[in-house]
mmCIF file of C-alpha atoms in Angstrom:
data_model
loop_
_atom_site.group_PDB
_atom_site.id
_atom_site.type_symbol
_atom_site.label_atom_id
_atom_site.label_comp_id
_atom_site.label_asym_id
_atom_site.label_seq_id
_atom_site.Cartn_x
_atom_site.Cartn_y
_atom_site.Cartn_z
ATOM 1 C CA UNK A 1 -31.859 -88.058 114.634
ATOM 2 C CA UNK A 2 -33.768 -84.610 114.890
ATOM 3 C CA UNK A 3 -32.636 -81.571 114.090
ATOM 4 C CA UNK A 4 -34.933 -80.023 116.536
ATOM 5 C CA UNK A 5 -33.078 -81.866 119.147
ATOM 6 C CA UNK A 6 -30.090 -79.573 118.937
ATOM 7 C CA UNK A 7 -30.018 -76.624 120.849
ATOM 8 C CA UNK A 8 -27.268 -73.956 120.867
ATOM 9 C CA UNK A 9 -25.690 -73.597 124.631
ATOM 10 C CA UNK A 10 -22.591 -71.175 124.070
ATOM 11 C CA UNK A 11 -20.563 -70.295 128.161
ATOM 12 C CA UNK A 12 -22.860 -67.206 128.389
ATOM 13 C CA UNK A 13 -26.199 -67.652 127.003
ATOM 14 C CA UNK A 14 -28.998 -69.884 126.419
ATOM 15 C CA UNK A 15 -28.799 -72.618 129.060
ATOM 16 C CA UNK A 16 -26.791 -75.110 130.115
ATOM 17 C CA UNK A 17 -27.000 -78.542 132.515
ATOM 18 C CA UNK A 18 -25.982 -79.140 135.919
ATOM 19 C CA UNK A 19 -24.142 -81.981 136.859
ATOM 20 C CA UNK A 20 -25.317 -82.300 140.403
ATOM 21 C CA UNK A 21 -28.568 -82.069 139.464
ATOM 22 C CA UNK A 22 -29.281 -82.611 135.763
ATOM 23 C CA UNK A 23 -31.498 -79.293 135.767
ATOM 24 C CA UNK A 24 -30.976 -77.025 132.700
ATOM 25 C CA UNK A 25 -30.065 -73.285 134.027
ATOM 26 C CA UNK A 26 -28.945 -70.403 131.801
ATOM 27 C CA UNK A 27 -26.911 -68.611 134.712
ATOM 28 C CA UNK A 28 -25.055 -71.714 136.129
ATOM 29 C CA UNK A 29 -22.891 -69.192 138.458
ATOM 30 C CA UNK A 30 -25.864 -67.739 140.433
ATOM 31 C CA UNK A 31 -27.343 -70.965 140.679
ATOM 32 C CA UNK A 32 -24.500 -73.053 142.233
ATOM 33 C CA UNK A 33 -24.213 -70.067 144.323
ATOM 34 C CA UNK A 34 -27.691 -70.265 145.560
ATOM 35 C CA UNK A 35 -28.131 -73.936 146.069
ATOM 36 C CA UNK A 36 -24.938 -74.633 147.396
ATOM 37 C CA UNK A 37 -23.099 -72.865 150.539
ATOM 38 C CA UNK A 38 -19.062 -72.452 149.818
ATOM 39 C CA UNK A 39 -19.475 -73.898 146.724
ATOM 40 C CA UNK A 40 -17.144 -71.170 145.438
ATOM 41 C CA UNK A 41 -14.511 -69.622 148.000
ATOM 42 C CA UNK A 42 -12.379 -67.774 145.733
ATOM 43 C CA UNK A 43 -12.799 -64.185 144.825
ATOM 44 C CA UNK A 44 -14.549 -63.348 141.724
ATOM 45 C CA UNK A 45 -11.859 -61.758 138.879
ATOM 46 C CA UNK A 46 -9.773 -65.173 140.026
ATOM 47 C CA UNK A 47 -8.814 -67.108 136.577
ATOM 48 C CA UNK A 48 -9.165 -70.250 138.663
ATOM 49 C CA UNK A 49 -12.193 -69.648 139.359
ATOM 50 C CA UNK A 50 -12.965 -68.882 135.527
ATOM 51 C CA UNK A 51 -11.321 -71.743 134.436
ATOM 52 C CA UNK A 52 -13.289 -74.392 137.103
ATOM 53 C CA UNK A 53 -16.665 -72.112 136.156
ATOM 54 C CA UNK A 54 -16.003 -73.255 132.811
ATOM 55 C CA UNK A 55 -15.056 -76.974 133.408
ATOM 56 C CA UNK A 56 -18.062 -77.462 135.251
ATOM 57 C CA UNK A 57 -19.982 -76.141 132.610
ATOM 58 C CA UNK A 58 -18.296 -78.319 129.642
ATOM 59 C CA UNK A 59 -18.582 -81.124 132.528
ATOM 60 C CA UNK A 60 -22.789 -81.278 133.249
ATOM 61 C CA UNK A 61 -22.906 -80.641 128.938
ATOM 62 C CA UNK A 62 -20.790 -83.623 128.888
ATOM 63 C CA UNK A 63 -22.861 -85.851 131.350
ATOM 64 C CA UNK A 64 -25.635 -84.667 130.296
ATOM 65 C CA UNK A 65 -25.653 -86.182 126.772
ATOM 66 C CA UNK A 66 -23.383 -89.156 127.163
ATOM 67 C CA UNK A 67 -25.470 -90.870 129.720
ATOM 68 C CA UNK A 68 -27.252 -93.528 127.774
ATOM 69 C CA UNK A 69 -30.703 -92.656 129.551
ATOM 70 C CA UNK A 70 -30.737 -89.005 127.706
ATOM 71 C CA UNK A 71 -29.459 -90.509 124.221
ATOM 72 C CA UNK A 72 -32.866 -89.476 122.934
ATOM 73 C CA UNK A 73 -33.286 -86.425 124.751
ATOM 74 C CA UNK A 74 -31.791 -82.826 123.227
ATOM 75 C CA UNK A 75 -28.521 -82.700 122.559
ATOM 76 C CA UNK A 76 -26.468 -79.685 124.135
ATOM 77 C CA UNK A 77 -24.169 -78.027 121.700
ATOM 78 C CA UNK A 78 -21.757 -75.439 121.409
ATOM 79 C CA UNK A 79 -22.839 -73.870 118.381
ATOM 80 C CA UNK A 80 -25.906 -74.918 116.290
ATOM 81 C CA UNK A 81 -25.553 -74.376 112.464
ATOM 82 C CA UNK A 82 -28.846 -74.834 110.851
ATOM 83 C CA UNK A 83 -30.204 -78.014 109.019
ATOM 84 C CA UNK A 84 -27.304 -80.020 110.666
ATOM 85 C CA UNK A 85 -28.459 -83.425 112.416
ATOM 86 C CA UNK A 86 -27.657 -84.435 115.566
ATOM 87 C CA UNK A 87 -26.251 -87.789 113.929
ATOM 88 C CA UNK A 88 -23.253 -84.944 112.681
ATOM 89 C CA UNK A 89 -22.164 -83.699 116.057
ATOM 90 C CA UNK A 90 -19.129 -84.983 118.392
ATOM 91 C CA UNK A 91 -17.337 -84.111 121.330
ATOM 92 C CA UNK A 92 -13.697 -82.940 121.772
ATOM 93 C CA UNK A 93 -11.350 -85.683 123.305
ATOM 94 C CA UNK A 94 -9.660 -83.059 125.414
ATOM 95 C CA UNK A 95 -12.160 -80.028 126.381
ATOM 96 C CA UNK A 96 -15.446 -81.904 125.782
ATOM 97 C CA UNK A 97 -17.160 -79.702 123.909
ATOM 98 C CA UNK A 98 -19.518 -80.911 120.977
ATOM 99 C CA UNK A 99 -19.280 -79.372 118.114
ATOM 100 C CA UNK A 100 -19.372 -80.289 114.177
ATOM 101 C CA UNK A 101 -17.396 -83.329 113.128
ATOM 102 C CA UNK A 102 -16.425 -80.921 109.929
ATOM 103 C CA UNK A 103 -14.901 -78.482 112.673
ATOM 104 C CA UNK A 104 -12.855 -81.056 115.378
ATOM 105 C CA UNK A 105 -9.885 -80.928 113.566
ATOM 106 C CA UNK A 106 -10.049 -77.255 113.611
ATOM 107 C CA UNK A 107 -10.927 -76.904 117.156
ATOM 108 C CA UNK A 108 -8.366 -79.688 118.543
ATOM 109 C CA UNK A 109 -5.474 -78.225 117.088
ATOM 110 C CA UNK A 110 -6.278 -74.566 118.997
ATOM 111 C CA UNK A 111 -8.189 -76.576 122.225
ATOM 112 C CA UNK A 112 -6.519 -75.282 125.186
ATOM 113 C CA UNK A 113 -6.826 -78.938 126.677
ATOM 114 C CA UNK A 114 -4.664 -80.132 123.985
ATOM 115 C CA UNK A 115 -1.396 -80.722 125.717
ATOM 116 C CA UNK A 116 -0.009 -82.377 122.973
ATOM 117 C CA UNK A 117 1.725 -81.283 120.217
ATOM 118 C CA UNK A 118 2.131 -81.665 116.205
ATOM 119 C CA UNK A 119 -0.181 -84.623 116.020
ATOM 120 C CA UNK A 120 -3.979 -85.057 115.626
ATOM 121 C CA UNK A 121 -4.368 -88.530 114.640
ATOM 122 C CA UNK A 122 -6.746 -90.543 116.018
ATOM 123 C CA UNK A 123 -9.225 -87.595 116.521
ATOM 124 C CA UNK A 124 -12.618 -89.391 115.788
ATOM 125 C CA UNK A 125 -11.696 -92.894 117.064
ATOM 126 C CA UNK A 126 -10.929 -91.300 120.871
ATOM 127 C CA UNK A 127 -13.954 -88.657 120.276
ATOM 128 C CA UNK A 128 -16.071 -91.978 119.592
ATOM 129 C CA UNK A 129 -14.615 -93.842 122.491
ATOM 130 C CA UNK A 130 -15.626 -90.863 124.608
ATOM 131 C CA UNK A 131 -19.701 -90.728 123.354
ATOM 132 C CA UNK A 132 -20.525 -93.889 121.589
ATOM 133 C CA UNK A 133 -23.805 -95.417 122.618
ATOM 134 C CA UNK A 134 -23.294 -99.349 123.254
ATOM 135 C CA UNK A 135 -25.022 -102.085 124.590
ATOM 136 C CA UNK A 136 -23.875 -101.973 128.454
ATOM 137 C CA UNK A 137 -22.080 -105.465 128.268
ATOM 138 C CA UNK A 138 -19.680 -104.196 126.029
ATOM 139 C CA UNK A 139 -16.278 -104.169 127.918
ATOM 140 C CA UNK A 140 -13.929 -101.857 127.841
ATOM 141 C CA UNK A 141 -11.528 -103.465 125.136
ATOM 142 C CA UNK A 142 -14.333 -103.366 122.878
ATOM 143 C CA UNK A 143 -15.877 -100.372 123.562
ATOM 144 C CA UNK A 144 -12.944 -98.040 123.259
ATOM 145 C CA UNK A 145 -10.129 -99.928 120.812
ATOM 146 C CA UNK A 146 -12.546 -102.363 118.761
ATOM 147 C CA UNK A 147 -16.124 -100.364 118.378
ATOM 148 C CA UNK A 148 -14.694 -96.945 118.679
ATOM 149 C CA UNK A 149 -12.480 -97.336 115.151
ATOM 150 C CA UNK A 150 -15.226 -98.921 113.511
ATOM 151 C CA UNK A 151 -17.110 -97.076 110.308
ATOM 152 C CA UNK A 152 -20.393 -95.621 111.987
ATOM 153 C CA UNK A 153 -23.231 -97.213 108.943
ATOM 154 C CA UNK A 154 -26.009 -99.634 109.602
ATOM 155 C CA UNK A 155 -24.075 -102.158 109.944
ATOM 156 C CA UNK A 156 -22.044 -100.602 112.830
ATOM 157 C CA UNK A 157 -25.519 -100.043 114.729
ATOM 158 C CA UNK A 158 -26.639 -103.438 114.585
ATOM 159 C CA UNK A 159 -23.280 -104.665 116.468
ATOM 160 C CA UNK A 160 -23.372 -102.121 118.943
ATOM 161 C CA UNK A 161 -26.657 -102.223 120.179
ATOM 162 C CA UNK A 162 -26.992 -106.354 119.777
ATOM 163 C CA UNK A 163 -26.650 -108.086 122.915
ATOM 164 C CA UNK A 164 -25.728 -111.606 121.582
ATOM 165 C CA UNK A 165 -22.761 -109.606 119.051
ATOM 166 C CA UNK A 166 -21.481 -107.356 121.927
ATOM 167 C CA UNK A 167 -21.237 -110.868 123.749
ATOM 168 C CA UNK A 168 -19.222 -112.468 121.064
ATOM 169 C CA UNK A 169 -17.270 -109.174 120.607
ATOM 170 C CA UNK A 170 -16.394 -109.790 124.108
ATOM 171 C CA UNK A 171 -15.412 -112.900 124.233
ATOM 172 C CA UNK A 172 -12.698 -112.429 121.057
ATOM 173 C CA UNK A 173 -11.620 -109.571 123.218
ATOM 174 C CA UNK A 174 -10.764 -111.949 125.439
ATOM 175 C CA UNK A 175 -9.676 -114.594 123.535
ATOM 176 C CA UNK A 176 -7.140 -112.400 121.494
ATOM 177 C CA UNK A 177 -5.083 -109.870 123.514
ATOM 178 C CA UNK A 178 -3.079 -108.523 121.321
ATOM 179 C CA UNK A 179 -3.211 -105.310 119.340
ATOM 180 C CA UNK A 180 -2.687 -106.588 115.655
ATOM 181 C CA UNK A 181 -5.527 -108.778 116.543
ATOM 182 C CA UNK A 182 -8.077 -105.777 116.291
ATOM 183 C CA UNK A 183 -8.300 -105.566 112.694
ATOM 184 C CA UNK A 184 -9.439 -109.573 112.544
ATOM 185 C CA UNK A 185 -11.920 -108.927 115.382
ATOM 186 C CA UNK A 186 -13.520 -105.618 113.939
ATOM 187 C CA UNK A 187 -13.698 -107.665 110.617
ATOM 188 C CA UNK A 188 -15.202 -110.802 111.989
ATOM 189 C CA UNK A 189 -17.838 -108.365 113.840
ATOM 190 C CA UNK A 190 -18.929 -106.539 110.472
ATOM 191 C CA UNK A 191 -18.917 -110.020 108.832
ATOM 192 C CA UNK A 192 -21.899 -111.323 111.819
ATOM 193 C CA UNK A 193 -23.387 -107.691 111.363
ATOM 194 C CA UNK A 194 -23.863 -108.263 107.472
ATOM 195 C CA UNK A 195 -25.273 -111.460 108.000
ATOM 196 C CA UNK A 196 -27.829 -109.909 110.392
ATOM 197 C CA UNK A 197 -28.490 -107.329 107.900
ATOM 198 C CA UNK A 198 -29.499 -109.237 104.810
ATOM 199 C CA UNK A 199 -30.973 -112.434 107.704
ATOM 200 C CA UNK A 200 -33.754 -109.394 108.239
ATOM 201 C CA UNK A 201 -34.628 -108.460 104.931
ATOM 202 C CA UNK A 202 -34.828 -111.930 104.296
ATOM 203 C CA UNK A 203 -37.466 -113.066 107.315
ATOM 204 C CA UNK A 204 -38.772 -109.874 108.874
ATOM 205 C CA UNK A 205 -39.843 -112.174 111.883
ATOM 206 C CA UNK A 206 -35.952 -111.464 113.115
ATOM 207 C CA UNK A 207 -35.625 -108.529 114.926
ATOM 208 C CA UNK A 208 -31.625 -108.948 116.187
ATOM 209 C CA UNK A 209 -29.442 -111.589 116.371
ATOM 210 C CA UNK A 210 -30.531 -114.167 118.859
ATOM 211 C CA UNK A 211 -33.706 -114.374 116.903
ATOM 212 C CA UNK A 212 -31.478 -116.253 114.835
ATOM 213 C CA UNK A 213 -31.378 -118.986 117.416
ATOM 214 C CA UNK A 214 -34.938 -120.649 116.738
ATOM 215 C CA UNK A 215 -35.321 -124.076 115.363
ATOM 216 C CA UNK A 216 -37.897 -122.692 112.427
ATOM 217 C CA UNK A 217 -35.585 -120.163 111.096
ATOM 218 C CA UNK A 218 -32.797 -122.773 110.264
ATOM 219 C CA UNK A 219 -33.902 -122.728 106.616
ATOM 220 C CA UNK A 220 -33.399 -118.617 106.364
ATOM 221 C CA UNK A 221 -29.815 -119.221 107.706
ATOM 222 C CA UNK A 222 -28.931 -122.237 105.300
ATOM 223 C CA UNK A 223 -30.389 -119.115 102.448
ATOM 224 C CA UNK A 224 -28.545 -116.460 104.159
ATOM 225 C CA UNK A 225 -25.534 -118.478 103.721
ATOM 226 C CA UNK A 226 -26.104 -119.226 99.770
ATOM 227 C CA UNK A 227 -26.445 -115.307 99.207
ATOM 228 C CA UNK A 228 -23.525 -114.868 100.571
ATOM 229 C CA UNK A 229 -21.372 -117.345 98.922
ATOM 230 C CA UNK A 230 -23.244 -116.073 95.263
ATOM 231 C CA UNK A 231 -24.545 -120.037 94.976
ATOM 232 C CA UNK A 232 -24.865 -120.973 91.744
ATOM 233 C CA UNK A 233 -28.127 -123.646 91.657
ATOM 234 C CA UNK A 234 -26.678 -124.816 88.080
ATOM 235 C CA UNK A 235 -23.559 -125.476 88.720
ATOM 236 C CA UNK A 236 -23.486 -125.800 92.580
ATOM 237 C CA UNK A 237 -20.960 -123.869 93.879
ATOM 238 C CA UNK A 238 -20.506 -120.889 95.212
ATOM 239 C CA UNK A 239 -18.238 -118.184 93.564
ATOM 240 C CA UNK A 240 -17.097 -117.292 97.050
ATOM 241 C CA UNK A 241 -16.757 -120.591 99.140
ATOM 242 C CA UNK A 242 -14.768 -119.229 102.228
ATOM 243 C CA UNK A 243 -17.439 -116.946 103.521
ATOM 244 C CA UNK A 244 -20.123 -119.450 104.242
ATOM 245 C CA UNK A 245 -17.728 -121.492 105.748
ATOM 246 C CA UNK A 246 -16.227 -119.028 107.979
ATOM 247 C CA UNK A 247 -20.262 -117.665 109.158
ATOM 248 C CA UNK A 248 -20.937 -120.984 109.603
ATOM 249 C CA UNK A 249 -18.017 -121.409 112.216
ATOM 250 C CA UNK A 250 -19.130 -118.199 113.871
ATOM 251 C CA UNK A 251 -22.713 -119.052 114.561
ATOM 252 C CA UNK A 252 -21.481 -122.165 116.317
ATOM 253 C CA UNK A 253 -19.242 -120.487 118.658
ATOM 254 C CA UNK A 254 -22.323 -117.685 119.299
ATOM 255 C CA UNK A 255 -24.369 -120.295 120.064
ATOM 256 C CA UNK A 256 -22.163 -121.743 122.877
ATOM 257 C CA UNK A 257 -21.955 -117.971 124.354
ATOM 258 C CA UNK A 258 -25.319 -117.956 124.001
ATOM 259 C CA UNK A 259 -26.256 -121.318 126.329
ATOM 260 C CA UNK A 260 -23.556 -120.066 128.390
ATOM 261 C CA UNK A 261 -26.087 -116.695 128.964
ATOM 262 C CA UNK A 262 -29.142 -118.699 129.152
ATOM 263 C CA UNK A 263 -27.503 -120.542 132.315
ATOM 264 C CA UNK A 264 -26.519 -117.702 133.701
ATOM 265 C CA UNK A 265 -30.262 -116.354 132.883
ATOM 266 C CA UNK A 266 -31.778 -119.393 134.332
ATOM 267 C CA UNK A 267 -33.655 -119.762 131.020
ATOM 268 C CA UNK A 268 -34.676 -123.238 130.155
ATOM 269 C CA UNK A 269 -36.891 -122.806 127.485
ATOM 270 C CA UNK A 270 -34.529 -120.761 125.351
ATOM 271 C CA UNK A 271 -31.608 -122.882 126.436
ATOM 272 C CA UNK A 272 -33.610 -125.629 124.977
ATOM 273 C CA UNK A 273 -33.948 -123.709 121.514
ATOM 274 C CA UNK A 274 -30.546 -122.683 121.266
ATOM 275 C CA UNK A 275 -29.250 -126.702 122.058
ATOM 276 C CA UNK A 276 -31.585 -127.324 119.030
ATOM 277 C CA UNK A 277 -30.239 -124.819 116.707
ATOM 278 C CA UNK A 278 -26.740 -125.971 117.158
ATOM 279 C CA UNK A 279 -27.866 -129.565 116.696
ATOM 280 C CA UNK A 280 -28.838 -128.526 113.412
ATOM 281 C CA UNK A 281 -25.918 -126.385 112.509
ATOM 282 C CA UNK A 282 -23.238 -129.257 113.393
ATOM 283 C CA UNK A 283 -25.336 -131.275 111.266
ATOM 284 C CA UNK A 284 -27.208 -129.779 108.607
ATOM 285 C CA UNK A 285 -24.479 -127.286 107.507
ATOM 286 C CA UNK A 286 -21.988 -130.497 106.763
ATOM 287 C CA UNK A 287 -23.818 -131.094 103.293
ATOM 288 C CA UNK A 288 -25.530 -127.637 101.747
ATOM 289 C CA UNK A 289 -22.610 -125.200 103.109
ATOM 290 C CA UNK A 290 -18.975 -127.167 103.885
ATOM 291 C CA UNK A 291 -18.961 -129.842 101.514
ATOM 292 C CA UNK A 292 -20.315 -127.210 98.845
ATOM 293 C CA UNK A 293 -17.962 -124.880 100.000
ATOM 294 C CA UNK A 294 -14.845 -127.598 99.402
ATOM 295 C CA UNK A 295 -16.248 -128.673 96.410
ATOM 296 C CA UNK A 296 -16.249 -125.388 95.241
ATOM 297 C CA UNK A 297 -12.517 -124.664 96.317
ATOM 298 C CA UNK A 298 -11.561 -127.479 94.765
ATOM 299 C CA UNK A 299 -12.711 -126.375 91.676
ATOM 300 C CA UNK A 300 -11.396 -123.138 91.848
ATOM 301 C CA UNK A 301 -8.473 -124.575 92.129
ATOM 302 C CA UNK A 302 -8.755 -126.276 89.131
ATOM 303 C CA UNK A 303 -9.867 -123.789 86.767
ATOM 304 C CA UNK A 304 -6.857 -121.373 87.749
ATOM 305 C CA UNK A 305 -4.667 -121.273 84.727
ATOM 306 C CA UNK A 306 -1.298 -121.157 85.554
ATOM 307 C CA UNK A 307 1.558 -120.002 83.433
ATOM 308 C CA UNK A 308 4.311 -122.636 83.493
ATOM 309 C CA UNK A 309 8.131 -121.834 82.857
ATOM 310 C CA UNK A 310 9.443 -122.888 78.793
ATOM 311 C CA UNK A 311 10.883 -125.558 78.075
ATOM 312 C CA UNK A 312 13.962 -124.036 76.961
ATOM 313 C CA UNK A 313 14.157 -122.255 80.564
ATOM 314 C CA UNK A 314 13.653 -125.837 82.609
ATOM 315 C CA UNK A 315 16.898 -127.107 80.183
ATOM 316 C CA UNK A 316 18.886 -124.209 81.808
ATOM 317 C CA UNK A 317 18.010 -124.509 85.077
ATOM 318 C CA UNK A 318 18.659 -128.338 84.775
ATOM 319 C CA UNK A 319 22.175 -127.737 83.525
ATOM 320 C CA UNK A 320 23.085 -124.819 85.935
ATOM 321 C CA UNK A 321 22.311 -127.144 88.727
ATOM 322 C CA UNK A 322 23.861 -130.643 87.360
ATOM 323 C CA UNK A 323 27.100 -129.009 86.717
ATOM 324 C CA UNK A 324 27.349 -127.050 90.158
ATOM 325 C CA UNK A 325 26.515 -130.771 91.398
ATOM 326 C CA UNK A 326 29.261 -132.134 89.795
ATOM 327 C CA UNK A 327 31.286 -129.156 90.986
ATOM 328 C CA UNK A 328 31.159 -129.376 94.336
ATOM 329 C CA UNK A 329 31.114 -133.154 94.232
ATOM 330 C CA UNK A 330 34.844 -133.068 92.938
ATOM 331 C CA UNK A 331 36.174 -130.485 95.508
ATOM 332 C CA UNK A 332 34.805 -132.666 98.478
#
């Protein structure tokens, strides 16, 4: 993100967009007046007609830069503070204004949108909702209660913008209707999105996650998998043997969305690849990953030290319970 790319647009000065016709103007009134007849009928010291001037304005600013074909044009801002990104701006979930995400907090609770009252939780989360770049399959479950609440890193932008995860994302969506089901599905997401992550500094030859899908890179996925699980080659097992297991699980389901989009797509060829790929992963994750990762429960399991109860306590619980036995025994 530039910080060129942010220019100052406050009601009065500078310019501002239309949202008829996406033209930048820096005296919107004239102009609507001038390129549309009756556009304004009502007499000019009217506060509606102050108040509609200035939701139109707030309305083409708002257009303007959350339509996904201008996401790497210049931002329009209410105030530009110098040497702040354009990465640090967000809009208002009431008046749509973008300003600082420093200053929302400040601005919501004096916003003259803000009907509410007291309350200013979930500020950034419906801000997000409101100008969060995703890929255009996302649906509207994930878009505004699973992606929006989600910590904006690196991670965060390789789900978002990856086609194959928004699919997936989708289809939990779906799958899992209910609200306390969010948390699980946001976590599952940034679990696929970590694996993508370290699967590309691993083999640059993958550029997003249905490059994962090719026969040749099985054997970058089986390495992925040991990272993750901290594999020990000496002892052979992992330290943490319910990740792999769980990733493994996950790119078998993907994989079925993903022949399911290459029948829609009529595509053969990668249809073919992805068949191929979850040939080997039914198969060839059975001995390196899930039987390593049981093994290595197993022994987990056996190396726990647990504390039991003395000797002298197991004598007084055997005695407390004999004699309420034989208590209850006489009074039936």
């Amino acid at each position: 993100m530039d910080i060129q790319k942010v220019h100052f647009s406050m009601l009065y000065t500078v310019y501002l967009i239309c949202f008829m016709t996406w033209l930048p103007n820096s005296l919107l009134v004239y102009f609507w007046n001038n390129l549309y007849n009756n556009f304004l009928c009502t007499y000019l010291d009217c506060p509606q007609r102050r108040r509609f001037i200035a939701e139109l304005r707030l309305r083409g600013n708002f257009e303007y830069n959350s339509k996904a074909l201008h996401s790497d044009a210049d931002l329009v801002v209410a105030r530009k503070i110098n040497n702040i990104p354009k990465s640090k701006y967000t809009v208002c979930p009431k008046c749509k204004i973008f300003i600082t995400k420093p200053a929302l907090r400040r601005h919501y609770r004096n916003c003259y949108e803000n009907i509410q009252s007291g309350t200013n939780r979930g500020i950034l989360s419906n801000s997000k909702a409101l100008f969060n770049y995703v890929h255009p399959l996302a649906n509207e479950i994930l878009k505004t209660c699973i992606l929006s609440s989600m910590r904006d890193d690196v991670i965060f932008s390789l789900i978002k913008y990856d086609k194959l995860l928004v699919v997936y994302g989708n289809a939990m969506c779906m799958k899992y209707r209910s609200r306390h089901h969010y948390d699980m599905i946001k976590n599952r997401l940034r679990i696929m999105g970590r694996f993508l992550q370290v699967a590309k500094s691993v083999n640059p030859a993958i550029d997003d996650f249905a490059s994962l899908y090719q026969p040749p890179i099985f054997d970058t996925i089986i390495e992925v998998l040991h990272q993750f699980g901290n594999y020990d080659k000496i002892s052979g097992y992992y330290e943490k043997p319910t990740l792999p297991s769980t990733i493994g699980t996950a790119l078998k389901y993907i994989a079925n969305l993903y022949i399911m989009e290459c029948i829609k797509s009529r595509d053969e060829k990668q249809k073919k690849d992805v068949e191929d790929v979850l040939v080997l992963l039914k198969t060839g994750l059975q001995g390196p990953v899930n039987k390593t990762a049981a093994e290595s429960l197993l022994h987990q399991k056996r190396q726990k030290k647990e504390v039991l109860p003395l000797t002298e306590d197991v004598r007084k619980l055997n005695a407390y319970i004999t004699s309420n036995q034989q208590k209850y025994y006489e009074e039936i």
